[in-house]
Amino acid sequence: MARKKKIEYHSYTEGSIRYMSCMTCGHYEVVGDTATGVKCSNCVMKTMMNQYPLEESKSYKPTGRPAGWHWMNEFVDVDGNVFHKGKEQPKLKGTLKPTVVKPRKITKRRSRHQILLDHHKVRKSELKKAVQKQKDFLNHNIDKG
Ligand SMILES: [Zn+2]
């Protein structure tokens, strides 16, 4: 399948909008006139995930230790092992109480669609406020309340 040849990414225009085939998955993405290669948002996302993997997904190991425990001045795990900035202190083992790990807040990732929706909502409520302000102004209510 893979031929050793300089790849030209396929593109086409529809009206004034130019589309180009994603260099990774072939999905068509809207691009500017000067684009020579494009990655669709999905592939950009994937690349980002590979470069900066979420702790939950890749580097998470169920040690019972909190994220960043090795940066803590002192961390005692459930077995009583004492760590100072990630370095084990065997002499101190069992002399300290295990560090209580607070459960991390899980922030729900918003989908692109949801972000747009939320954005729209904000805009709408801002508009409402602005309209109300105008009304208040016109009704000379601005100093009331
Ligand atoms: Zn893609």
PDB file of C-alpha atoms and ligand atoms in Angstrom:
ATOM      1  CA  MET A   1       0.000   0.000   0.000  1.00  0.00           C
ATOM      2  CA  ALA A   2       2.543   2.613   1.123  1.00  0.00           C
ATOM      3  CA  ARG A   3       4.502   3.935  -1.801  1.00  0.00           C
ATOM      4  CA  LYS A   4       7.649   5.978  -1.305  1.00  0.00           C
ATOM      5  CA  LYS A   5       6.487   9.137  -2.970  1.00  0.00           C
ATOM      6  CA  LYS A   6       6.029  12.692  -1.841  1.00  0.00           C
ATOM      7  CA  ILE A   7       2.503  12.835  -0.671  1.00  0.00           C
ATOM      8  CA  GLU A   8       0.285  15.539  -2.055  1.00  0.00           C
ATOM      9  CA  TYR A   9      -2.659  16.082   0.118  1.00  0.00           C
ATOM     10  CA  HIS A  10      -5.803  16.160  -1.846  1.00  0.00           C
ATOM     11  CA  SER A  11      -7.833  19.316  -1.687  1.00  0.00           C
ATOM     12  CA  TYR A  12     -10.840  20.786  -3.369  1.00  0.00           C
ATOM     13  CA  THR A  13     -12.833  23.971  -3.146  1.00  0.00           C
ATOM     14  CA  GLU A  14     -16.508  24.403  -2.669  1.00  0.00           C
ATOM     15  CA  GLY A  15     -17.575  27.970  -3.271  1.00  0.00           C
ATOM     16  CA  SER A  16     -14.934  29.986  -1.471  1.00  0.00           C
ATOM     17  CA  ILE A  17     -14.161  27.287   1.047  1.00  0.00           C
ATOM     18  CA  ARG A  18     -11.148  25.078   0.542  1.00  0.00           C
ATOM     19  CA  TYR A  19     -11.073  21.605   1.922  1.00  0.00           C
ATOM     20  CA  MET A  20      -8.014  19.481   2.360  1.00  0.00           C
ATOM     21  CA  SER A  21      -7.579  15.872   3.182  1.00  0.00           C
ATOM     22  CA  CYS A  22      -6.200  15.288   6.666  1.00  0.00           C
ATOM     23  CA  MET A  23      -2.634  14.028   6.358  1.00  0.00           C
ATOM     24  CA  THR A  24      -3.273  11.378   8.950  1.00  0.00           C
ATOM     25  CA  CYS A  25      -6.740  10.018   8.454  1.00  0.00           C
ATOM     26  CA  GLY A  26      -7.901  11.499   5.167  1.00  0.00           C
ATOM     27  CA  HIS A  27     -10.873  13.286   6.662  1.00  0.00           C
ATOM     28  CA  TYR A  28     -11.593  16.571   4.853  1.00  0.00           C
ATOM     29  CA  GLU A  29     -10.990  19.692   6.852  1.00  0.00           C
ATOM     30  CA  VAL A  30     -11.646  23.336   5.986  1.00  0.00           C
ATOM     31  CA  VAL A  31      -8.349  25.088   5.302  1.00  0.00           C
ATOM     32  CA  GLY A  32      -7.024  28.439   4.157  1.00  0.00           C
ATOM     33  CA  ASP A  33      -5.809  29.103   0.640  1.00  0.00           C
ATOM     34  CA  THR A  34      -2.159  28.666   1.524  1.00  0.00           C
ATOM     35  CA  ALA A  35      -2.402  25.403   3.434  1.00  0.00           C
ATOM     36  CA  THR A  36      -0.271  22.610   2.051  1.00  0.00           C
ATOM     37  CA  GLY A  37      -1.064  19.986   4.627  1.00  0.00           C
ATOM     38  CA  VAL A  38      -3.622  19.755   7.330  1.00  0.00           C
ATOM     39  CA  LYS A  39      -4.512  17.650  10.277  1.00  0.00           C
ATOM     40  CA  CYS A  40      -8.135  17.408  11.222  1.00  0.00           C
ATOM     41  CA  SER A  41      -9.177  18.274  14.740  1.00  0.00           C
ATOM     42  CA  ASN A  42      -9.472  14.613  15.649  1.00  0.00           C
ATOM     43  CA  CYS A  43      -5.887  13.889  14.699  1.00  0.00           C
ATOM     44  CA  VAL A  44      -4.612  17.060  16.339  1.00  0.00           C
ATOM     45  CA  MET A  45      -6.384  15.898  19.462  1.00  0.00           C
ATOM     46  CA  LYS A  46      -4.836  12.444  19.182  1.00  0.00           C
ATOM     47  CA  THR A  47      -1.368  13.915  18.756  1.00  0.00           C
ATOM     48  CA  MET A  48      -1.896  16.125  21.756  1.00  0.00           C
ATOM     49  CA  MET A  49      -3.019  13.162  23.792  1.00  0.00           C
ATOM     50  CA  ASN A  50       0.102  11.280  22.773  1.00  0.00           C
ATOM     51  CA  GLN A  51       2.362  14.177  23.636  1.00  0.00           C
ATOM     52  CA  TYR A  52       0.639  15.065  26.847  1.00  0.00           C
ATOM     53  CA  PRO A  53      -1.089  11.936  27.987  1.00  0.00           C
ATOM     54  CA  LEU A  54      -3.684  12.338  30.638  1.00  0.00           C
ATOM     55  CA  GLU A  55      -2.579  10.871  33.910  1.00  0.00           C
ATOM     56  CA  GLU A  56      -5.798   8.940  34.108  1.00  0.00           C
ATOM     57  CA  SER A  57      -5.268   7.207  30.813  1.00  0.00           C
ATOM     58  CA  LYS A  58      -1.619   6.403  30.312  1.00  0.00           C
ATOM     59  CA  SER A  59       0.775   7.071  33.140  1.00  0.00           C
ATOM     60  CA  TYR A  60      -1.696   6.272  35.873  1.00  0.00           C
ATOM     61  CA  LYS A  61      -0.600   3.341  37.938  1.00  0.00           C
ATOM     62  CA  PRO A  62      -2.772   2.217  40.811  1.00  0.00           C
ATOM     63  CA  THR A  63      -0.170   2.685  43.520  1.00  0.00           C
ATOM     64  CA  GLY A  64      -2.565   4.534  45.794  1.00  0.00           C
ATOM     65  CA  ARG A  65      -0.192   7.449  45.645  1.00  0.00           C
ATOM     66  CA  PRO A  66      -1.489  10.811  44.562  1.00  0.00           C
ATOM     67  CA  ALA A  67      -0.374  12.480  41.381  1.00  0.00           C
ATOM     68  CA  GLY A  68       2.807  14.397  42.065  1.00  0.00           C
ATOM     69  CA  TRP A  69       3.573  12.531  45.276  1.00  0.00           C
ATOM     70  CA  HIS A  70       7.263  12.537  44.380  1.00  0.00           C
ATOM     71  CA  TRP A  71       7.270  16.320  44.431  1.00  0.00           C
ATOM     72  CA  MET A  72       5.908  16.426  47.941  1.00  0.00           C
ATOM     73  CA  ASN A  73       8.335  17.328  50.695  1.00  0.00           C
ATOM     74  CA  GLU A  74       7.127  14.354  52.604  1.00  0.00           C
ATOM     75  CA  PHE A  75       4.928  11.563  51.499  1.00  0.00           C
ATOM     76  CA  VAL A  76       4.117   8.414  53.406  1.00  0.00           C
ATOM     77  CA  ASP A  77       2.432   5.612  51.529  1.00  0.00           C
ATOM     78  CA  VAL A  78      -0.044   3.130  52.943  1.00  0.00           C
ATOM     79  CA  ASP A  79       2.753   0.698  53.829  1.00  0.00           C
ATOM     80  CA  GLY A  80       4.528   3.326  55.881  1.00  0.00           C
ATOM     81  CA  ASN A  81       7.282   3.961  53.382  1.00  0.00           C
ATOM     82  CA  VAL A  82       8.481   7.522  53.795  1.00  0.00           C
ATOM     83  CA  PHE A  83       9.526   9.606  50.830  1.00  0.00           C
ATOM     84  CA  HIS A  84      11.145  13.005  50.855  1.00  0.00           C
ATOM     85  CA  LYS A  85      10.605  14.579  47.458  1.00  0.00           C
ATOM     86  CA  GLY A  86      10.240  11.145  45.964  1.00  0.00           C
ATOM     87  CA  LYS A  87      13.312   9.689  47.649  1.00  0.00           C
ATOM     88  CA  GLU A  88      12.650   6.778  49.905  1.00  0.00           C
ATOM     89  CA  GLN A  89      13.762   7.230  53.501  1.00  0.00           C
ATOM     90  CA  PRO A  90      14.126   3.653  54.762  1.00  0.00           C
ATOM     91  CA  LYS A  91      15.095   4.746  58.265  1.00  0.00           C
ATOM     92  CA  LEU A  92      11.807   6.558  58.683  1.00  0.00           C
ATOM     93  CA  LYS A  93       9.699   3.649  57.541  1.00  0.00           C
ATOM     94  CA  GLY A  94       6.794   3.002  59.846  1.00  0.00           C
ATOM     95  CA  THR A  95       7.463   6.047  61.979  1.00  0.00           C
ATOM     96  CA  LEU A  96       4.889   8.240  60.323  1.00  0.00           C
ATOM     97  CA  LYS A  97       1.234   8.028  59.509  1.00  0.00           C
ATOM     98  CA  PRO A  98       0.365   7.459  55.866  1.00  0.00           C
ATOM     99  CA  THR A  99      -0.344  10.650  54.013  1.00  0.00           C
ATOM    100  CA  VAL A 100      -4.042  11.074  53.456  1.00  0.00           C
ATOM    101  CA  VAL A 101      -4.714  11.289  49.769  1.00  0.00           C
ATOM    102  CA  LYS A 102      -7.549  13.568  48.874  1.00  0.00           C
ATOM    103  CA  PRO A 103      -9.536  12.302  45.938  1.00  0.00           C
ATOM    104  CA  ARG A 104      -8.884  14.378  42.916  1.00  0.00           C
ATOM    105  CA  LYS A 105     -11.612  16.386  41.382  1.00  0.00           C
ATOM    106  CA  ILE A 106     -12.497  14.928  38.066  1.00  0.00           C
ATOM    107  CA  THR A 107     -13.232  17.636  35.591  1.00  0.00           C
ATOM    108  CA  LYS A 108     -15.505  16.450  32.904  1.00  0.00           C
ATOM    109  CA  ARG A 109     -14.099  17.120  29.491  1.00  0.00           C
ATOM    110  CA  ARG A 110     -16.447  19.052  27.330  1.00  0.00           C
ATOM    111  CA  SER A 111     -16.965  17.976  23.804  1.00  0.00           C
ATOM    112  CA  ARG A 112     -16.364  20.468  21.037  1.00  0.00           C
ATOM    113  CA  HIS A 113     -20.077  20.628  20.453  1.00  0.00           C
ATOM    114  CA  GLN A 114     -20.746  21.288  24.129  1.00  0.00           C
ATOM    115  CA  ILE A 115     -18.164  24.066  24.182  1.00  0.00           C
ATOM    116  CA  LEU A 116     -19.924  25.721  21.266  1.00  0.00           C
ATOM    117  CA  LEU A 117     -23.273  25.307  22.965  1.00  0.00           C
ATOM    118  CA  ASP A 118     -21.985  26.770  26.216  1.00  0.00           C
ATOM    119  CA  HIS A 119     -20.395  29.593  24.338  1.00  0.00           C
ATOM    120  CA  HIS A 120     -23.689  30.275  22.645  1.00  0.00           C
ATOM    121  CA  LYS A 121     -25.494  30.278  25.984  1.00  0.00           C
ATOM    122  CA  VAL A 122     -23.050  32.780  27.444  1.00  0.00           C
ATOM    123  CA  ARG A 123     -23.392  35.015  24.444  1.00  0.00           C
ATOM    124  CA  LYS A 124     -27.148  34.824  24.702  1.00  0.00           C
ATOM    125  CA  SER A 125     -27.236  35.733  28.373  1.00  0.00           C
ATOM    126  CA  GLU A 126     -24.786  38.548  27.776  1.00  0.00           C
ATOM    127  CA  LEU A 127     -27.041  39.841  25.076  1.00  0.00           C
ATOM    128  CA  LYS A 128     -30.013  39.609  27.412  1.00  0.00           C
ATOM    129  CA  LYS A 129     -28.171  41.601  30.050  1.00  0.00           C
ATOM    130  CA  ALA A 130     -27.214  44.219  27.534  1.00  0.00           C
ATOM    131  CA  VAL A 131     -30.791  44.523  26.345  1.00  0.00           C
ATOM    132  CA  GLN A 132     -32.019  44.791  29.914  1.00  0.00           C
ATOM    133  CA  LYS A 133     -29.464  47.525  30.590  1.00  0.00           C
ATOM    134  CA  GLN A 134     -30.738  49.453  27.610  1.00  0.00           C
ATOM    135  CA  LYS A 135     -34.285  49.068  28.841  1.00  0.00           C
ATOM    136  CA  ASP A 136     -33.314  50.193  32.319  1.00  0.00           C
ATOM    137  CA  PHE A 137     -31.575  53.166  30.860  1.00  0.00           C
ATOM    138  CA  LEU A 138     -34.543  54.106  28.729  1.00  0.00           C
ATOM    139  CA  ASN A 139     -36.865  53.725  31.698  1.00  0.00           C
ATOM    140  CA  HIS A 140     -34.514  55.760  33.871  1.00  0.00           C
ATOM    141  CA  ASN A 141     -34.229  52.832  36.181  1.00  0.00           C
ATOM    142  CA  ILE A 142     -30.487  52.843  36.123  1.00  0.00           C
ATOM    143  CA  ASP A 143     -30.067  54.241  39.634  1.00  0.00           C
ATOM    144  CA  LYS A 144     -32.836  52.247  41.227  1.00  0.00           C
ATOM    145  CA  GLY A 145     -32.479  49.085  43.226  1.00  0.00           C
TER     146      GLY A 145
HETATM  147 ZN    ZN B   1      -7.416  13.249  10.688  1.00  0.00          ZN
END
